[in-house]
XYZ file of C-alpha atoms in Angstrom:
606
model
C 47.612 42.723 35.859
C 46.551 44.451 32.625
C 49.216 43.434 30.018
C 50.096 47.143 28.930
C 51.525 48.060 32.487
C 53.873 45.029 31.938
C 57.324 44.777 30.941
C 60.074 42.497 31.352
C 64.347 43.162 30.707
C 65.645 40.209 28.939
C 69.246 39.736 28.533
C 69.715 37.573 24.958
C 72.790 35.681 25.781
C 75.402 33.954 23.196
C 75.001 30.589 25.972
C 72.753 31.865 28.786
C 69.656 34.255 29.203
C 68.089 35.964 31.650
C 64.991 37.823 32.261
C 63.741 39.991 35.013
C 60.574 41.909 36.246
C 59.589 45.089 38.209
C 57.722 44.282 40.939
C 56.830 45.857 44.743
C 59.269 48.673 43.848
C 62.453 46.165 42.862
C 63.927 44.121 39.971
C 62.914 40.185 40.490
C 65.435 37.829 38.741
C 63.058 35.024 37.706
C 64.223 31.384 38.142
C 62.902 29.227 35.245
C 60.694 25.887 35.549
C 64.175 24.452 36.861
C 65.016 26.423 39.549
C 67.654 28.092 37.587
C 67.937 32.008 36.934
C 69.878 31.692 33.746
C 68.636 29.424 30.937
C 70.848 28.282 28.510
C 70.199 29.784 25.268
C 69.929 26.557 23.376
C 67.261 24.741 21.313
C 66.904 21.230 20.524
C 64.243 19.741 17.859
C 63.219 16.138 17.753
C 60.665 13.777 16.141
C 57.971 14.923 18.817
C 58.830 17.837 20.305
C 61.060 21.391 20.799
C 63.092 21.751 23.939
C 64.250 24.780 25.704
C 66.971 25.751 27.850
C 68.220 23.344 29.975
C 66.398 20.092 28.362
C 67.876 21.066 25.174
C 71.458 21.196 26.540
C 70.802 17.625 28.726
C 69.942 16.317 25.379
C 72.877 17.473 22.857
C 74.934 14.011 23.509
C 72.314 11.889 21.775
C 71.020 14.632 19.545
C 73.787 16.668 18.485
C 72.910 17.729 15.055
C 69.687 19.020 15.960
C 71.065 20.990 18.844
C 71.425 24.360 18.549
C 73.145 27.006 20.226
C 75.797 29.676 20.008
C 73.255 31.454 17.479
C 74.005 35.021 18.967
C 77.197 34.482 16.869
C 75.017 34.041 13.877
C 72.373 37.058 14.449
C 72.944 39.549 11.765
C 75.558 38.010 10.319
C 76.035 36.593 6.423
C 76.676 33.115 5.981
C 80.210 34.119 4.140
C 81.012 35.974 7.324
C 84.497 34.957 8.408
C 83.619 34.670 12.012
C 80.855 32.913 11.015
C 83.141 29.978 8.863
C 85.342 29.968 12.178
C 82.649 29.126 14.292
C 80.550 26.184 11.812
C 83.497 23.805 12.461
C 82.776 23.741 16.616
C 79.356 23.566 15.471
C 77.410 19.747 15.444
C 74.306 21.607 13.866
C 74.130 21.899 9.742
C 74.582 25.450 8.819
C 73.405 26.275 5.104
C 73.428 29.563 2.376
C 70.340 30.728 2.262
C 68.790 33.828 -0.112
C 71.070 36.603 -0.052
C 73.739 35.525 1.717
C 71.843 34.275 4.761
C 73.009 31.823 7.240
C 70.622 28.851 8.279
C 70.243 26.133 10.373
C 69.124 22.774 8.610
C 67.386 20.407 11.329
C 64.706 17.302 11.457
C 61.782 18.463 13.610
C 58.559 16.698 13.877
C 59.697 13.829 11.010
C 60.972 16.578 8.362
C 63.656 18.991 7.525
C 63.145 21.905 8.900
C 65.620 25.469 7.800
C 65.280 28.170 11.209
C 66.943 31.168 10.582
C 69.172 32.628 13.525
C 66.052 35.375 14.304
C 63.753 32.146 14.396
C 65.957 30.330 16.801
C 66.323 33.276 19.220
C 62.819 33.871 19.068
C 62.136 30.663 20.281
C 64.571 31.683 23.583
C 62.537 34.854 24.003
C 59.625 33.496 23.966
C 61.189 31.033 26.429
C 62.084 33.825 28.774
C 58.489 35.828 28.200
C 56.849 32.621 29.366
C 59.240 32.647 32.497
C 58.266 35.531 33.492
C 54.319 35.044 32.345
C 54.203 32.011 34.851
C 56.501 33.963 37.735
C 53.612 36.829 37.362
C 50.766 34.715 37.965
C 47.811 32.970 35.844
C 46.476 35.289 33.008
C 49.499 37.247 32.826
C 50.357 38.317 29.657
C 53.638 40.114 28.333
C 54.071 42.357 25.307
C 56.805 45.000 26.322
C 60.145 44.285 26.536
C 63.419 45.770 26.939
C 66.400 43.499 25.479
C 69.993 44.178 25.368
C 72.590 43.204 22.924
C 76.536 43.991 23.087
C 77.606 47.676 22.726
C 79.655 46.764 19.816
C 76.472 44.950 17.686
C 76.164 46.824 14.366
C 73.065 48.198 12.827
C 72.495 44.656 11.071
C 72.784 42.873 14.223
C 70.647 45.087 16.057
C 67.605 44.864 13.479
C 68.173 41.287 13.545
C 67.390 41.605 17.455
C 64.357 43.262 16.917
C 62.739 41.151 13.922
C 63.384 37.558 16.988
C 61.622 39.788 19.080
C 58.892 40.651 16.815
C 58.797 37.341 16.295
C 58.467 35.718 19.454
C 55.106 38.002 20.023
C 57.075 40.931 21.790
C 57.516 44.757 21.309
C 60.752 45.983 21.848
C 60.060 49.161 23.786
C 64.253 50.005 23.449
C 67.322 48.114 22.661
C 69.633 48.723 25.662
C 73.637 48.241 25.253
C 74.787 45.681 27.899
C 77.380 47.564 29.820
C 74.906 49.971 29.978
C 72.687 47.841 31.719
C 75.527 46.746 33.880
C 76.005 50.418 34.661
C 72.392 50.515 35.549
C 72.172 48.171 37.897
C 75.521 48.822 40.121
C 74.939 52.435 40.197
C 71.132 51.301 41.633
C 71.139 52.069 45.758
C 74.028 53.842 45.875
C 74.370 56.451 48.338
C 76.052 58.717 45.752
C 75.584 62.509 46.736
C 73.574 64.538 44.164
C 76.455 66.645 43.421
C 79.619 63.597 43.188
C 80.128 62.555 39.944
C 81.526 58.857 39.549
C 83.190 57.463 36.385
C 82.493 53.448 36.114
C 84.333 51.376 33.944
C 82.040 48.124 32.765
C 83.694 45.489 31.554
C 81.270 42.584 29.927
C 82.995 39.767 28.686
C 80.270 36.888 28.546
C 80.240 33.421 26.556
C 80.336 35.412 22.677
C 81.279 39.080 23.034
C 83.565 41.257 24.822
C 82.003 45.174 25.450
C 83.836 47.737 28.175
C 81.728 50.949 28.350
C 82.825 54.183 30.223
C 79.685 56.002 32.058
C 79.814 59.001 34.373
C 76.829 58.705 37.162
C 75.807 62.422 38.425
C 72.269 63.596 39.147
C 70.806 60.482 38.643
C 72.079 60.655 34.897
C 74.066 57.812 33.221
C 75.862 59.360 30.707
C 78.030 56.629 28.169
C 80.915 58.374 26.927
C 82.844 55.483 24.797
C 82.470 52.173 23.816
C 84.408 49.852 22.862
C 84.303 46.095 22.210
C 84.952 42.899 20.320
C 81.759 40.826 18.728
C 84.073 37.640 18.399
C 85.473 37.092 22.085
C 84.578 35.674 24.519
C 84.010 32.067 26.584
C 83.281 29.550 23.573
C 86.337 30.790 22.309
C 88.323 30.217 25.555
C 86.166 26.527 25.122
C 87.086 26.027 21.432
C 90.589 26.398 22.208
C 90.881 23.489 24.773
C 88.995 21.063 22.281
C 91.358 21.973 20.068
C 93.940 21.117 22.037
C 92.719 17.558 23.195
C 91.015 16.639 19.909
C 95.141 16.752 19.186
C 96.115 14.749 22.373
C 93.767 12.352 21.365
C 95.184 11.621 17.999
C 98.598 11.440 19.477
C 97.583 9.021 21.830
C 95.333 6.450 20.046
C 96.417 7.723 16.126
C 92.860 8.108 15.953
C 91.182 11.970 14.404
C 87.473 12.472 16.113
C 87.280 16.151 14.509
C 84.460 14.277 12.030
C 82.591 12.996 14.495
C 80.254 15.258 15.975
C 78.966 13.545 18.758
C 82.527 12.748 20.035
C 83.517 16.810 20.111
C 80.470 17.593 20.920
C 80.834 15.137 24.614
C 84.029 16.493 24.626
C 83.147 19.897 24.501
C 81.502 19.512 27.742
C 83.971 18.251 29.588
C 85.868 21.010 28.453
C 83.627 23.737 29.572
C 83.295 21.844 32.885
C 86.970 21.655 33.171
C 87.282 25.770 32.530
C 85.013 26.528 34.703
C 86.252 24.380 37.326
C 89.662 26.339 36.444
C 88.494 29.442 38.267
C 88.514 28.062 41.117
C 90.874 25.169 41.189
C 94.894 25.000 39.670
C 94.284 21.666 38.103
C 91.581 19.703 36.812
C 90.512 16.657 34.672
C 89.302 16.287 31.240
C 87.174 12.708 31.293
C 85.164 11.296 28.553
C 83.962 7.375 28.607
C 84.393 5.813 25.564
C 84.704 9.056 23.863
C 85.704 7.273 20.311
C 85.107 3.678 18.820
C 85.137 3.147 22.958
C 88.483 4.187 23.808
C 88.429 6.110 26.808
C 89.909 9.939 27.043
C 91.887 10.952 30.493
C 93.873 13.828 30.767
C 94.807 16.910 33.123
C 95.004 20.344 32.536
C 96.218 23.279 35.012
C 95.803 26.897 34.632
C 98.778 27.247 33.225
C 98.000 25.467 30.302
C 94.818 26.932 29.633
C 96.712 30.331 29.737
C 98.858 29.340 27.505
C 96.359 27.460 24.774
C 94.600 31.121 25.326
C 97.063 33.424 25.217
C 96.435 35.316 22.035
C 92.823 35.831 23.582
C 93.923 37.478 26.728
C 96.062 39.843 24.523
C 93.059 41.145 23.162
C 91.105 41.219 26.555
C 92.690 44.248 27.291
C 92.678 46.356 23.754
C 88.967 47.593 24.012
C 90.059 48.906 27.331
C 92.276 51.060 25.929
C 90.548 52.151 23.300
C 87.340 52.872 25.490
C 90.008 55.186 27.829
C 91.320 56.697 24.858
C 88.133 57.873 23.118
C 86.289 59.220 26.254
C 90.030 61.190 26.724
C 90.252 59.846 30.783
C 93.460 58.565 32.206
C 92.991 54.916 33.606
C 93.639 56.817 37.206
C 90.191 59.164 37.214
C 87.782 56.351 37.245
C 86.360 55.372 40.708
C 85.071 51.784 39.832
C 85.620 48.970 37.520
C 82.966 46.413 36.905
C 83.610 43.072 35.725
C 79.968 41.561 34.149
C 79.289 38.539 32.524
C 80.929 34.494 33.174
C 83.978 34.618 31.766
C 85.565 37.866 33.566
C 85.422 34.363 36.552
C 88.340 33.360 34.668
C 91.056 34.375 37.105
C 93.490 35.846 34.616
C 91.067 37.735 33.102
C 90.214 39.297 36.704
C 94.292 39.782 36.740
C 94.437 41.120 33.452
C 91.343 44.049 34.698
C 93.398 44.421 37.561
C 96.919 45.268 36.575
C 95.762 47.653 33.757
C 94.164 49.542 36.820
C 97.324 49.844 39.163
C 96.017 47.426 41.522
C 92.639 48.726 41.632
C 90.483 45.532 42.799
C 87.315 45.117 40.769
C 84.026 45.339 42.449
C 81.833 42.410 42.984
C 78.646 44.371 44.047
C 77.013 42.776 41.153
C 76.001 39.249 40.354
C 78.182 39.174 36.656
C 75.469 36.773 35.495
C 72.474 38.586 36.021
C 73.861 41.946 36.199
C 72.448 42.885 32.725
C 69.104 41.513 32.837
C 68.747 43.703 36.359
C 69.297 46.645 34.245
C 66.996 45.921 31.525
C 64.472 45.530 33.498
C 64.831 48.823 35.571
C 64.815 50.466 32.179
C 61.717 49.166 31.212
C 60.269 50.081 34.479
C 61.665 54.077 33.680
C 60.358 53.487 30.154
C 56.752 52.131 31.604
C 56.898 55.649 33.598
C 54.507 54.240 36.121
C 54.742 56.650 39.299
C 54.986 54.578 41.857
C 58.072 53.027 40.312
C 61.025 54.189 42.562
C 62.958 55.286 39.510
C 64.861 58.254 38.539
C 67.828 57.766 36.415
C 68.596 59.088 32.639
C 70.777 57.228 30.306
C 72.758 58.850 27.567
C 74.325 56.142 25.384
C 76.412 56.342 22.231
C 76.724 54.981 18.948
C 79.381 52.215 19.074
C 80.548 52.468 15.323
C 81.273 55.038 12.786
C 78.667 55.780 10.002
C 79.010 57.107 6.935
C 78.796 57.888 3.273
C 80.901 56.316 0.255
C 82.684 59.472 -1.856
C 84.804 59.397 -4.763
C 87.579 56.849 -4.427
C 85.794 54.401 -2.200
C 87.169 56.880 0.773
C 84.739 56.684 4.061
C 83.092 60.210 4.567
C 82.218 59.759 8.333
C 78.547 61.611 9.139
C 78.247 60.634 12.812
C 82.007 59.843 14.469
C 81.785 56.286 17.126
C 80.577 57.579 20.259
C 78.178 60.102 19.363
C 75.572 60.567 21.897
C 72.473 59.262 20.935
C 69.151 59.634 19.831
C 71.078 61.764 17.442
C 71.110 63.936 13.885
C 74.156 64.811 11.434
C 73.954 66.594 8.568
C 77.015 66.900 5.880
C 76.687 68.270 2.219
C 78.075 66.256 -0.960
C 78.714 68.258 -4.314
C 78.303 66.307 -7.555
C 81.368 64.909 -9.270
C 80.388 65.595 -13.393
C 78.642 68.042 -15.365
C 74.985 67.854 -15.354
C 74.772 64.951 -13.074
C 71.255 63.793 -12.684
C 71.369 61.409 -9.843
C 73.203 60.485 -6.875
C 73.809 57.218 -5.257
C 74.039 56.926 -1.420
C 76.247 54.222 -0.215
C 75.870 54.125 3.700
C 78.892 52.262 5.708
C 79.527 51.447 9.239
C 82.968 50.926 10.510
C 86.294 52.910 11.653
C 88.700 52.129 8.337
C 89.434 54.982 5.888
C 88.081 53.095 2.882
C 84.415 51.769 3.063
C 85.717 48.605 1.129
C 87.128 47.627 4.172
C 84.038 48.966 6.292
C 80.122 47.077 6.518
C 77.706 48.080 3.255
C 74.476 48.795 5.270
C 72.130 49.871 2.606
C 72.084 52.209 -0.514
C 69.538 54.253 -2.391
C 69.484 56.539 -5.546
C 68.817 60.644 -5.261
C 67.640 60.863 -9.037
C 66.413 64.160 -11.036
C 69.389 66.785 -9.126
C 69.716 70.058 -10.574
C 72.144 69.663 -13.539
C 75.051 72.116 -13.363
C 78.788 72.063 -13.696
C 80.297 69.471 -11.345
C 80.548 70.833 -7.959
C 77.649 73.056 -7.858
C 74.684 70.780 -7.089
C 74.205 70.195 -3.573
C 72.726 67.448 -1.118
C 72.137 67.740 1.906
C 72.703 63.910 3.713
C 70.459 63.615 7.043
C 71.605 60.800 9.477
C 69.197 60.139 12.324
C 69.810 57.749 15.011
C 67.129 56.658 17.412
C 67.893 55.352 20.574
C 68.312 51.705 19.736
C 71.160 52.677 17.731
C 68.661 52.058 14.054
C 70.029 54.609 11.234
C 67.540 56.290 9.168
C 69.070 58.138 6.450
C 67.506 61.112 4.206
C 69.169 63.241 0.911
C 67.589 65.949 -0.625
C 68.190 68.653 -3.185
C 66.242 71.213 -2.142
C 67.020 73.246 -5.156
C 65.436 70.887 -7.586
C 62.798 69.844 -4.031
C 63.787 66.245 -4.285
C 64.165 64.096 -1.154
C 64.309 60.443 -0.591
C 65.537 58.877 2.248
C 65.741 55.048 3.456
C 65.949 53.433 6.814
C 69.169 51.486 7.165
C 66.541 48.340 8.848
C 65.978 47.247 4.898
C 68.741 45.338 4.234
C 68.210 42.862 1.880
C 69.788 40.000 3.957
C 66.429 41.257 6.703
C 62.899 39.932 6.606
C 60.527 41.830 4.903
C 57.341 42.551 7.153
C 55.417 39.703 5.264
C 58.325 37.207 5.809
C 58.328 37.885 9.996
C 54.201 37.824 9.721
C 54.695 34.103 8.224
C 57.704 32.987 10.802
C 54.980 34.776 13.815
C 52.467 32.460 12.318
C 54.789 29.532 12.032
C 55.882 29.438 15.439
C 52.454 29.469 16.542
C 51.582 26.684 14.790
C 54.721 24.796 15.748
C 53.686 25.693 19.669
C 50.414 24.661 18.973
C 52.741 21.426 17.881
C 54.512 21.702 20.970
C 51.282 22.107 23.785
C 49.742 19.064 22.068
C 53.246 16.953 22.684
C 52.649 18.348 26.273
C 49.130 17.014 26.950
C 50.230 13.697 25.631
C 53.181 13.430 27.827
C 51.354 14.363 30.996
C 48.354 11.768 29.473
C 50.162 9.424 29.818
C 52.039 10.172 32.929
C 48.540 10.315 34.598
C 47.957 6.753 32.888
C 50.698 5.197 34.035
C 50.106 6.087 37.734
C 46.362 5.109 36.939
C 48.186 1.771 36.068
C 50.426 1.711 38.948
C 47.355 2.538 41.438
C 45.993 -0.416 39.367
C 48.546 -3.137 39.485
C 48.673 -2.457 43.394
C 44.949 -3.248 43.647
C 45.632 -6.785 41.967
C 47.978 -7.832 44.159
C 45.866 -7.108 47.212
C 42.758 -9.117 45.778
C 45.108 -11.671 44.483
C 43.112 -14.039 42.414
C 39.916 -12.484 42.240
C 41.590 -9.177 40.323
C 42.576 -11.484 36.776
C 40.331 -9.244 35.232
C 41.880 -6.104 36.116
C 45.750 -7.456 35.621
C 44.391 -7.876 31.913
C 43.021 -4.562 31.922
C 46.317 -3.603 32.812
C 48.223 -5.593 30.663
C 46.180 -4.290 27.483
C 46.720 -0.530 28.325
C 50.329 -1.018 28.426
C 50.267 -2.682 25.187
C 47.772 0.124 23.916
C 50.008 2.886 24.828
C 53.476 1.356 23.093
C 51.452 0.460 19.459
C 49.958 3.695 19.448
C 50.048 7.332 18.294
C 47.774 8.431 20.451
C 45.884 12.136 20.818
C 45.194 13.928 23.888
C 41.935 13.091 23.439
C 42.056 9.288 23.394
C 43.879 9.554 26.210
C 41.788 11.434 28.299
C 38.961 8.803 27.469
C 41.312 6.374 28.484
C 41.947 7.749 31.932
C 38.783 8.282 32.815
C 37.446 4.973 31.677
C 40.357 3.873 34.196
C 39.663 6.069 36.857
C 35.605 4.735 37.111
C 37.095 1.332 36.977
C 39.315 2.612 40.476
C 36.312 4.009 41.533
C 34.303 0.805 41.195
C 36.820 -1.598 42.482
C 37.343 0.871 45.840
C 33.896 0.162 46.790
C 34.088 -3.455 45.999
């Protein structure tokens, strides 16, 4: 298949990921080299190699500080970030201060330290999911185009952020897609809708980091977003975090004995934890069970759902706020929408499926959609529409919105809001700012995102200077402040004078916490290198997998000639003993095996 008619949806999980193709007129969920059709979004480094997915999370008992996951909660963030403090202390891996405020993660990889930033680390997982779907596709398949989603509620940091792993991990982000959106995608797919019925849907997304609820109206084949609403910092790690907090405490109590310091103990007992929770959505009562969790002392203890309601409780409280908030922005009673739609692992949680449930009189949820692959479904049927190919069975429209305010700083530090939350988008405002002195020769443009009345309390996301205005009595000079929004939610942002024909305008992507486009050229170039690393470790492995059945095939041989085969035991004997004391290439190896294999050959026909 030529590369250019390809393109993959990829859902960029906080703990799992998903990716999906268009093919024979249908999405394909792709199942990775496990079996599995999510892949944890982890990443562990060691002395010879980088692990993926699921062999990263197998590992993170014995390797804990060079284990890393969670980094959606990182993405766009600054290391000063108070989420971000929250988070570090669940966190086994080393998080640093880099330049300008940004976080990142300190690890030993191939003998040294290595620093990743949060982009480089979800790069890695996207290239991890491109690869999936490379292999799914056949031999010589290649993948460029993707569609990714991130939560409604990323801002216009986090959402660069997204594109610079992509760009990356080798991949061109053909659109950023909001993940209720998606959601929305794929359940209104099939459905024998008549042209003319218009159906309000209610998606609510509440996965291992985030918590988005969207409100779309389906008619014509149009999916039209009409409010957002969401919370960046909820989600299932926090539900997790809770519970180790709570037996991190039992512990102590029982044996006097603190293990908050010792990150391989949390870290073990995170796990049972997260078994234990999930276990909790379908059972009342469960065990939390760690072997010699703590200089060997053993850690039993219960837990129902009515504890883990109750260590939770402030969380479910705000389950239900977006909701409202969504309702009351789009101005539609709870009672006018048709469907609700839970998405995403945690809305398993059984009082979070309550919670959904009460809020809608009774109104049972549907469950038409697999909540774990729901979003990577509807990725990928938007990059089939963007692809455009005709034989693609597709014919829907989406209209999404912008999930945050934008705006300009004025006089006062007061927000002067250019494009409201929940503006359709792509998108263009336009608002005029007077000068505030006599013969003021230059304005400066302070651009904020958020929904407080003072942009002290809102997100800086870039500034610029208008200089040489027309001078006149305060007041009287004019300029004119352009706001453009494309549809991945990126603000580009223009001011001009046109009396005195000056312009200058920025694109709110520069922020000076983002990679320029020489610092992403040199991360492209390392990761290539380091997988260039990684195939080598690869061919090694397998080496000397081959050997050792070589050896096997070998030592079998001996015992059937008995005493004439002393000879070959020794042969044996030696490559064992070459193998341990040696740090070997592929290409020794190679040499080795096929020295082997002749000697196989030769003794065969003996």
């Amino acid at each position: 298949m030529a590369e250019n008619r390809l393109a993959i949806g990829i859902d960029l999980g906080t703990t799992y990921s998903c990716v999906g193709v268009w093919r024979n007129g249908r999405v394909e969920i792709v199942a990775n080299d496990q079996g599995n059709r999510t892949t944890p979004s982890w990443v562990a480094f060691t002395d010879g190699e980088k692990l993926i997915g699921e062999g990263a999370s197998n590992q993170v008992a014995s390797n804990p500080s060079n284990t890393v996951f969670d980094v959606k909660r990182l993405i766009g963030r600054s290391f000063s970030d108070a989420s971000v403090k929250s988070d570090a202390k669940y966190w086994p891996f080393k998080l640093i201060q880099g330049h300008d405020e940004r976080p990142l993660i300190s690890v030993s990889y191939l003998g040294e330290k290595k620093e990743f930033s949060p982009e480089e680390i979800s790069a890695m997982v996207l290239v991890k999911m491109k690869e999936t779907a490379e292999v799914f596709l056949g031999p010589g398949t290649t993948i460029t185009n993707a569609v990714v989603t991130v939560p409604a509620y990323f801002n216009n940091n986090q959402r660069k952020a997204t594109k610079d792993a992509a760009a990356i991990a080798g991949l061109n982000i053909m659109r950023i897609i909001n993940e209720p959106t998606a959601a929305a995608l794929t359940f209104s797919e099939g459905r024998k809708w008549s042209r003319s019925e218009e159906r309000t849907v209610l998606v609510y997304d509440l996965g291992g980091g985030t918590l988005d609820v969207s409100l779309v109206v389906v008619k014509k084949g149009v999916l039209h977003v009409r409010a957002t609403a969401g919370d960046t910092h909820l989600g299932g790690e926090d539900f997790t975090n809770n519970m180790v907090d709570h037996f991190v405490d039992e512990f102590k109590i029982q044996n006097k004995k603190d293990i908050s310091g010792d990150t391989r103990a949390v870290r073990r007992l995170r796990n049972a934890c997260e078994r234990a929770k999930r276990m909790l959505s379908s059972d009342a009562r469960t065990v939390v069970d760690v072997d010699a969790l703590f200089e060997g002392i053993d850690f039993h203890s219960t837990i129902n759902r009515a504890l883990f309601e109750q260590l939770n409780k402030d969380l479910f409280l705000r389950c239900m706020e977006p909701v409202e908030t969504c309702l009351g922005d789009a101005k539609i009673d709870k009672k006018k929408v048709s469907d609700v739609v839970l998405v995403g692992g945690s809305t398993r949680i059984p009082r979070v499926h309550r919670l959904v449930q009460d809020f809608f009189n009774g109104k049972e949820p549907s469950k038409s959609v697999n909540a774990d692959e729901a979003v990577a479904h509807g990725a990928t049927i938007q990059a089939a529409i963007l692809m455009g190919d005709k034989k693609r069975d597709v014919k829907v429209h989406v209209i999404d919105v912008m999930p945050l305010s934008q705006g300009v700083s004025v006089k006062g530090d007061v927000m002067s809001v250019v494009v409201p939350r929940n503006t359709t988008i792509p998108t263009t405002k336009e608002q005029i700012y007077v000068t505030t002195y006599d013969n003021q020769p230059e304005m400066c443009i302070e651009v904020y995102e958020g929904e407080r009345a003072m942009t002290t309390d809102n997100s800086l996301r870039g500034k610029f200077t208008l200089s040489g205005l027309t001078l006149a009595p305060k007041g009287v000079t004019k300029v004119n402040v352009r706001f453009q929004i494309d549809e991945d939610g990126i603000l580009h942002v223009s001011a001009e004078d046109k009396k005195a024909a000056r312009k200058k305008n920025i694109t709110i992507m520069d922020d000076p916490r983002r990679f320029s486009k020489d610092e992403i050229k040199r991360m492209v170039q390392e990761a290539q290198r380091y997988k260039a690393v990684d195939e080598e470790h690869k061919k090694n492995v397998q080496a000397r997998n081959e050997i050792d059945n070589l050896l096997y095939t070998m030592r079998n041989t001996t015992e059937k000639l008995q005493h004439s085969a002393s000879g070959l035991q020794d042969l044996v004997d030696g490559t064992k003993e070459w193998l341990q004391n040696n740090e070997l290439n592929s290409d020794e190896l190679d040499a080795k095996k096929q020295l082997l294999e002749a000697i196989i050959g030769q003794t065969s026909t003996k």
